[in-house]
Short mmCIF file of C-alpha atoms in Angstrom, two decimals:
data_model
loop_
_atom_site.label_atom_id
_atom_site.label_comp_id
_atom_site.label_asym_id
_atom_site.label_seq_id
_atom_site.Cartn_x
_atom_site.Cartn_y
_atom_site.Cartn_z
CA UNK A 1 -115.22 -134.87 -75.63
CA UNK A 2 -115.73 -132.28 -78.35
CA UNK A 3 -116.98 -133.35 -81.77
CA UNK A 4 -113.68 -132.45 -83.45
CA UNK A 5 -111.71 -134.57 -80.95
CA UNK A 6 -114.06 -137.48 -81.50
CA UNK A 7 -113.67 -137.26 -85.27
CA UNK A 8 -109.88 -137.28 -84.92
CA UNK A 9 -109.99 -140.70 -83.23
CA UNK A 10 -110.37 -142.37 -86.64
CA UNK A 11 -107.69 -140.18 -88.20
CA UNK A 12 -105.11 -141.51 -85.74
CA UNK A 13 -105.56 -145.10 -86.91
CA UNK A 14 -103.38 -146.39 -89.73
CA UNK A 15 -105.85 -148.17 -91.97
CA UNK A 16 -104.81 -151.60 -93.23
CA UNK A 17 -105.71 -152.90 -96.65
CA UNK A 18 -107.00 -156.26 -95.46
CA UNK A 19 -107.28 -156.35 -91.68
CA UNK A 20 -110.20 -154.89 -89.75
CA UNK A 21 -109.00 -152.51 -87.02
CA UNK A 22 -110.81 -151.43 -83.84
CA UNK A 23 -109.73 -149.42 -80.79
CA UNK A 24 -111.54 -148.98 -77.50
CA UNK A 25 -112.48 -145.43 -76.64
CA UNK A 26 -110.63 -144.71 -73.40
CA UNK A 27 -113.18 -142.89 -71.29
CA UNK A 28 -115.35 -143.08 -68.19
CA UNK A 29 -118.29 -144.24 -70.29
CA UNK A 30 -119.64 -147.43 -68.65
CA UNK A 31 -120.24 -149.06 -72.04
CA UNK A 32 -117.55 -150.92 -73.96
CA UNK A 33 -117.35 -148.74 -77.05
CA UNK A 34 -114.92 -149.24 -79.92
CA UNK A 35 -114.17 -147.33 -83.10
CA UNK A 36 -112.23 -148.38 -86.17
CA UNK A 37 -112.37 -149.54 -89.77
CA UNK A 38 -113.62 -152.65 -91.53
CA UNK A 39 -111.58 -154.55 -94.13
CA UNK A 40 -112.75 -152.18 -96.87
CA UNK A 41 -111.66 -149.09 -94.95
CA UNK A 42 -115.13 -147.95 -93.88
CA UNK A 43 -115.57 -146.41 -90.43
CA UNK A 44 -117.15 -148.47 -87.67
CA UNK A 45 -118.56 -147.69 -84.23
CA UNK A 46 -119.12 -150.75 -82.05
CA UNK A 47 -120.91 -151.14 -78.72
CA UNK A 48 -120.33 -154.38 -76.81
CA UNK A 49 -123.08 -155.23 -74.33
CA UNK A 50 -124.79 -158.07 -72.52
CA UNK A 51 -128.17 -156.66 -73.54
CA UNK A 52 -129.75 -157.38 -76.92
CA UNK A 53 -130.70 -153.93 -78.30
CA UNK A 54 -133.56 -153.21 -80.69
CA UNK A 55 -132.22 -150.89 -83.36
CA UNK A 56 -133.18 -150.41 -86.98
CA UNK A 57 -131.87 -147.95 -89.53
CA UNK A 58 -133.14 -147.32 -93.03
CA UNK A 59 -130.29 -145.55 -94.77
CA UNK A 60 -128.22 -146.14 -97.86
CA UNK A 61 -125.15 -144.70 -96.14
CA UNK A 62 -125.13 -146.31 -92.68
CA UNK A 63 -125.79 -149.93 -91.70
CA UNK A 64 -126.38 -151.55 -88.34
CA UNK A 65 -125.36 -155.14 -87.60
CA UNK A 66 -125.97 -156.95 -84.32
CA UNK A 67 -123.90 -160.08 -83.72
CA UNK A 68 -123.06 -162.41 -80.85
CA UNK A 69 -119.42 -162.77 -79.83
CA UNK A 70 -117.69 -165.89 -78.55
CA UNK A 71 -118.16 -164.65 -74.98
CA UNK A 72 -121.93 -164.48 -75.73
CA UNK A 73 -122.00 -160.71 -75.51
CA UNK A 74 -123.73 -158.67 -78.20
CA UNK A 75 -121.71 -156.50 -80.57
CA UNK A 76 -123.70 -153.66 -82.12
CA UNK A 77 -121.81 -152.35 -85.14
CA UNK A 78 -122.68 -149.04 -86.81
CA UNK A 79 -120.91 -149.08 -90.18
CA UNK A 80 -120.52 -146.28 -92.69
CA UNK A 81 -121.09 -147.47 -96.26
CA UNK A 82 -120.84 -144.15 -98.11
CA UNK A 83 -117.65 -142.19 -97.47
CA UNK A 84 -119.37 -139.01 -98.66
CA UNK A 85 -121.50 -139.20 -95.48
CA UNK A 86 -118.61 -139.31 -92.99
CA UNK A 87 -119.75 -136.10 -91.28
CA UNK A 88 -123.22 -137.55 -90.64
CA UNK A 89 -121.76 -140.83 -89.38
CA UNK A 90 -119.26 -139.18 -87.03
CA UNK A 91 -121.95 -136.91 -85.58
CA UNK A 92 -124.28 -139.88 -85.02
CA UNK A 93 -121.57 -141.87 -83.21
CA UNK A 94 -120.39 -138.88 -81.19
CA UNK A 95 -123.94 -138.11 -80.12
CA UNK A 96 -124.55 -141.70 -78.96
CA UNK A 97 -121.23 -141.70 -77.10
CA UNK A 98 -121.86 -138.39 -75.34
CA UNK A 99 -125.46 -139.22 -74.51
CA UNK A 100 -124.44 -142.42 -72.68
CA UNK A 101 -121.55 -140.95 -70.68
CA UNK A 102 -123.59 -140.59 -67.50
CA UNK A 103 -125.20 -144.04 -67.73
CA UNK A 104 -125.42 -145.87 -64.43
CA UNK A 105 -124.69 -149.27 -65.95
CA UNK A 106 -124.82 -151.38 -69.11
CA UNK A 107 -128.62 -151.67 -69.10
CA UNK A 108 -129.11 -147.93 -68.68
CA UNK A 109 -126.58 -147.21 -71.42
CA UNK A 110 -128.26 -149.45 -74.00
CA UNK A 111 -131.68 -147.97 -73.19
CA UNK A 112 -130.25 -144.51 -73.81
CA UNK A 113 -128.78 -145.60 -77.13
CA UNK A 114 -132.14 -147.04 -78.19
CA UNK A 115 -134.05 -143.91 -77.16
CA UNK A 116 -131.52 -141.60 -78.73
CA UNK A 117 -131.40 -143.55 -81.92
CA UNK A 118 -135.15 -143.12 -82.42
CA UNK A 119 -134.51 -139.41 -82.99
CA UNK A 120 -131.82 -140.20 -85.55
CA UNK A 121 -134.09 -142.69 -87.28
CA UNK A 122 -136.71 -139.98 -87.66
CA UNK A 123 -134.13 -137.78 -89.39
CA UNK A 124 -133.22 -140.52 -91.84
CA UNK A 125 -136.89 -141.31 -92.47
CA UNK A 126 -137.46 -137.70 -93.53
CA UNK A 127 -135.06 -138.17 -96.43
CA UNK A 128 -131.90 -136.42 -97.66
CA UNK A 129 -130.18 -137.71 -94.51
CA UNK A 130 -131.79 -134.95 -92.48
CA UNK A 131 -130.79 -131.71 -94.23
CA UNK A 132 -133.04 -128.87 -93.05
CA UNK A 133 -135.10 -126.84 -95.49
CA UNK A 134 -134.06 -123.26 -96.21
CA UNK A 135 -137.02 -122.00 -94.17
CA UNK A 136 -136.03 -124.18 -91.21
CA UNK A 137 -132.43 -122.99 -91.52
CA UNK A 138 -133.52 -119.35 -91.34
CA UNK A 139 -135.82 -120.06 -88.43
CA UNK A 140 -133.10 -121.82 -86.43
CA UNK A 141 -130.61 -119.03 -87.12
CA UNK A 142 -133.11 -116.55 -85.72
CA UNK A 143 -133.71 -118.60 -82.58
CA UNK A 144 -129.97 -118.98 -82.01
CA UNK A 145 -129.30 -115.27 -82.61
CA UNK A 146 -131.86 -114.49 -79.92
CA UNK A 147 -130.38 -117.15 -77.63
CA UNK A 148 -126.82 -115.90 -77.90
CA UNK A 149 -127.42 -112.16 -78.21
CA UNK A 150 -130.29 -111.60 -75.79
CA UNK A 151 -131.31 -114.63 -73.72
CA UNK A 152 -127.82 -115.47 -72.43
CA UNK A 153 -127.31 -111.91 -71.25
CA UNK A 154 -130.78 -111.28 -69.82
CA UNK A 155 -131.51 -114.68 -68.27
CA UNK A 156 -128.19 -116.48 -67.92
CA UNK A 157 -126.79 -119.27 -70.09
CA UNK A 158 -128.21 -122.25 -68.20
CA UNK A 159 -131.68 -120.76 -67.79
CA UNK A 160 -131.76 -119.69 -71.44
CA UNK A 161 -130.91 -123.18 -72.74
CA UNK A 162 -133.48 -124.83 -70.48
CA UNK A 163 -136.14 -122.28 -71.48
CA UNK A 164 -135.66 -122.93 -75.20
CA UNK A 165 -138.73 -125.08 -75.82
CA UNK A 166 -139.20 -124.58 -79.56
CA UNK A 167 -137.35 -127.84 -80.36
CA UNK A 168 -140.03 -129.72 -78.43
CA UNK A 169 -142.72 -128.56 -80.90
CA UNK A 170 -144.07 -126.12 -78.32
CA UNK A 171 -146.27 -123.19 -79.33
CA UNK A 172 -143.67 -120.70 -78.06
CA UNK A 173 -139.92 -120.69 -78.80
CA UNK A 174 -138.81 -119.57 -75.32
CA UNK A 175 -140.68 -119.63 -72.04
CA UNK A 176 -139.05 -118.08 -68.99
CA UNK A 177 -140.40 -117.69 -65.46
CA UNK A 178 -142.53 -114.63 -66.16
CA UNK A 179 -142.55 -114.13 -69.92
CA UNK A 180 -142.33 -115.91 -73.26
CA UNK A 181 -140.83 -115.16 -76.67
CA UNK A 182 -141.82 -116.15 -80.19
CA UNK A 183 -139.01 -115.64 -82.71
CA UNK A 184 -139.75 -114.71 -86.32
CA UNK A 185 -136.81 -114.68 -88.74
CA UNK A 186 -137.70 -112.42 -91.64
CA UNK A 187 -136.01 -110.88 -94.66
CA UNK A 188 -135.23 -107.19 -94.75
CA UNK A 189 -138.27 -105.39 -96.15
CA UNK A 190 -140.80 -108.02 -95.08
CA UNK A 191 -144.16 -106.37 -94.38
CA UNK A 192 -145.89 -109.04 -92.28
CA UNK A 193 -145.30 -112.08 -90.08
CA UNK A 194 -147.13 -115.40 -90.08
CA UNK A 195 -148.84 -116.81 -86.99
CA UNK A 196 -149.27 -120.54 -87.47
CA UNK A 197 -151.85 -121.50 -84.84
CA UNK A 198 -154.47 -120.32 -82.37
CA UNK A 199 -152.09 -121.14 -79.53
CA UNK A 200 -148.97 -119.34 -80.72
CA UNK A 201 -149.86 -115.98 -79.18
CA UNK A 202 -152.37 -117.24 -76.61
CA UNK A 203 -151.32 -116.70 -73.00
CA UNK A 204 -152.41 -115.05 -69.76
CA UNK A 205 -148.79 -113.96 -69.38
CA UNK A 206 -147.39 -111.01 -71.30
CA UNK A 207 -144.92 -112.15 -73.94
CA UNK A 208 -142.97 -110.85 -76.90
CA UNK A 209 -142.58 -111.38 -80.62
CA UNK A 210 -138.97 -110.85 -81.68
CA UNK A 211 -138.39 -110.28 -85.39
CA UNK A 212 -134.83 -111.21 -86.30
CA UNK A 213 -134.15 -109.44 -89.60
CA UNK A 214 -131.63 -110.98 -92.00
CA UNK A 215 -130.74 -110.89 -95.66
CA UNK A 216 -128.96 -113.37 -97.89
CA UNK A 217 -125.24 -112.88 -98.41
CA UNK A 218 -122.29 -114.71 -99.95
CA UNK A 219 -119.87 -117.28 -98.53
CA UNK A 220 -117.09 -114.71 -98.72
CA UNK A 221 -118.87 -111.87 -96.90
CA UNK A 222 -117.06 -110.94 -93.69
CA UNK A 223 -120.36 -110.45 -91.84
CA UNK A 224 -121.86 -113.76 -93.00
CA UNK A 225 -123.80 -115.84 -90.53
CA UNK A 226 -124.62 -119.50 -91.05
CA UNK A 227 -125.64 -122.37 -88.81
CA UNK A 228 -122.13 -123.83 -88.33
CA UNK A 229 -120.75 -120.43 -87.31
CA UNK A 230 -123.40 -119.62 -84.72
CA UNK A 231 -123.72 -123.19 -83.41
CA UNK A 232 -119.96 -123.48 -82.85
CA UNK A 233 -119.84 -120.09 -81.15
CA UNK A 234 -122.53 -121.20 -78.70
CA UNK A 235 -120.79 -124.54 -78.14
CA UNK A 236 -117.66 -122.64 -77.11
CA UNK A 237 -119.69 -120.67 -74.57
CA UNK A 238 -121.00 -123.93 -73.10
CA UNK A 239 -117.66 -125.74 -72.80
CA UNK A 240 -117.54 -125.37 -69.01
CA UNK A 241 -120.99 -126.87 -68.45
CA UNK A 242 -121.19 -130.43 -69.78
CA UNK A 243 -124.83 -130.96 -68.78
CA UNK A 244 -126.07 -127.80 -70.50
CA UNK A 245 -123.90 -128.45 -73.57
CA UNK A 246 -125.48 -131.87 -73.98
CA UNK A 247 -128.95 -130.37 -73.55
CA UNK A 248 -128.14 -127.85 -76.28
CA UNK A 249 -126.91 -130.63 -78.61
CA UNK A 250 -130.02 -132.66 -77.84
CA UNK A 251 -132.32 -129.79 -78.78
CA UNK A 252 -130.42 -129.18 -82.02
CA UNK A 253 -130.89 -132.83 -82.92
CA UNK A 254 -134.61 -132.72 -82.12
CA UNK A 255 -134.93 -129.87 -84.60
CA UNK A 256 -133.02 -131.96 -87.13
CA UNK A 257 -129.67 -130.16 -87.11
CA UNK A 258 -126.29 -131.83 -87.00
CA UNK A 259 -123.00 -130.69 -88.50
CA UNK A 260 -123.02 -130.85 -92.29
CA UNK A 261 -120.74 -129.09 -94.77
CA UNK A 262 -123.82 -128.20 -96.82
CA UNK A 263 -124.88 -125.68 -94.18
CA UNK A 264 -121.90 -123.47 -95.05
CA UNK A 265 -123.72 -122.70 -98.31
CA UNK A 266 -126.64 -120.93 -96.58
CA UNK A 267 -125.30 -117.56 -95.49
CA UNK A 268 -127.13 -114.55 -94.11
CA UNK A 269 -126.23 -111.12 -92.82
CA UNK A 270 -127.83 -110.20 -89.50
CA UNK A 271 -129.40 -106.74 -89.76
CA UNK A 272 -131.24 -106.12 -86.48
CA UNK A 273 -133.90 -107.42 -84.12
CA UNK A 274 -137.22 -105.77 -83.26
CA UNK A 275 -139.26 -106.71 -80.21
CA UNK A 276 -143.03 -106.33 -79.90
CA UNK A 277 -144.90 -106.75 -76.63
CA UNK A 278 -147.88 -109.11 -76.83
CA UNK A 279 -150.38 -107.93 -74.23
CA UNK A 280 -154.17 -108.15 -74.03
CA UNK A 281 -154.60 -105.41 -76.62
CA UNK A 282 -152.23 -106.92 -79.17
CA UNK A 283 -154.09 -107.98 -82.37
CA UNK A 284 -154.28 -111.76 -82.37
CA UNK A 285 -156.60 -114.68 -82.97
CA UNK A 286 -156.88 -117.23 -80.17
CA UNK A 287 -159.34 -119.91 -79.13
CA UNK A 288 -160.90 -117.41 -76.71
CA UNK A 289 -162.04 -115.02 -79.46
CA UNK A 290 -163.20 -117.38 -82.21
CA UNK A 291 -166.14 -119.74 -82.50
CA UNK A 292 -165.62 -123.18 -80.98
CA UNK A 293 -166.21 -124.71 -84.40
CA UNK A 294 -162.92 -123.21 -85.60
CA UNK A 295 -160.05 -125.46 -84.55
CA UNK A 296 -157.16 -124.42 -86.77
CA UNK A 297 -156.05 -120.98 -87.94
CA UNK A 298 -153.07 -119.56 -89.80
CA UNK A 299 -152.91 -115.81 -90.36
CA UNK A 300 -150.62 -112.85 -91.01
CA UNK A 301 -150.05 -109.70 -88.99
CA UNK A 302 -148.96 -106.47 -90.67
CA UNK A 303 -145.78 -105.12 -89.06
CA UNK A 304 -146.87 -101.56 -89.84
CA UNK A 305 -150.08 -102.09 -87.86
CA UNK A 306 -148.29 -103.12 -84.65
CA UNK A 307 -145.83 -100.23 -84.38
CA UNK A 308 -147.50 -99.13 -81.15
CA UNK A 309 -146.39 -102.40 -79.54
CA UNK A 310 -142.75 -102.00 -80.59
CA UNK A 311 -140.40 -102.03 -77.60
CA UNK A 312 -137.43 -99.69 -78.07
#
């Protein structure tokens, strides 16, 4: 089920002024999952299970309540308490629903909810309900431009998604069978790039640095690019492969991205991409060419100085 379809489930319910309303989501999901509204008109997402889950959320906009029903089953209720955060709430519920669709049974489903929810809790713990910084937004746009424009075509959609390891806090953004890629999203006119660790360019395998060049633009520019635009375009390309689509969504969430209207305010124009081959002669600092006493390094490389490594 697509995110927009899931969101529409609530819109199809006529909200009462006094009575709490819930409807079961009609799906193949093995869990008994309901959606609806409480007596105050706030959205609810309820999972009924025989297992007592261990969930905790620290947020001013979403509450979790775990109760015991008359049939002695547990009812886990996710309740929205701030209507300004409906987009966050819907994405949370949709993600939990989608992530449990292939559960083998009730026990497996609840374990998946608990594991998945730990990622969401981390987002809420970081404050501002998980909105990415401007630098993180630019970085993710660059990685997704490379994914859609180059990796899908050169390596195939499924292989490209699986090879995107940046969301796992890896030292490289993409690692394929015989090469790797580190993506640097930079402004037009930038003269150098930052290498954040000894490991980022360290490898016995030849890899590439891809500089995705962008510049800020307005919300009305016809060539604007923002996270919602590029994420939705990739989602459309993954519609026929449920497993890969869920893996893509999972990696977005690990980065800290989920659909928010605020992201429409951060618009860029894509200029071009430049690719540099990182071979043995490429200027870099790694653990193999520094003293063992040095354990952490952050440095800059002049783009003008690596023109000889530019791949046309």
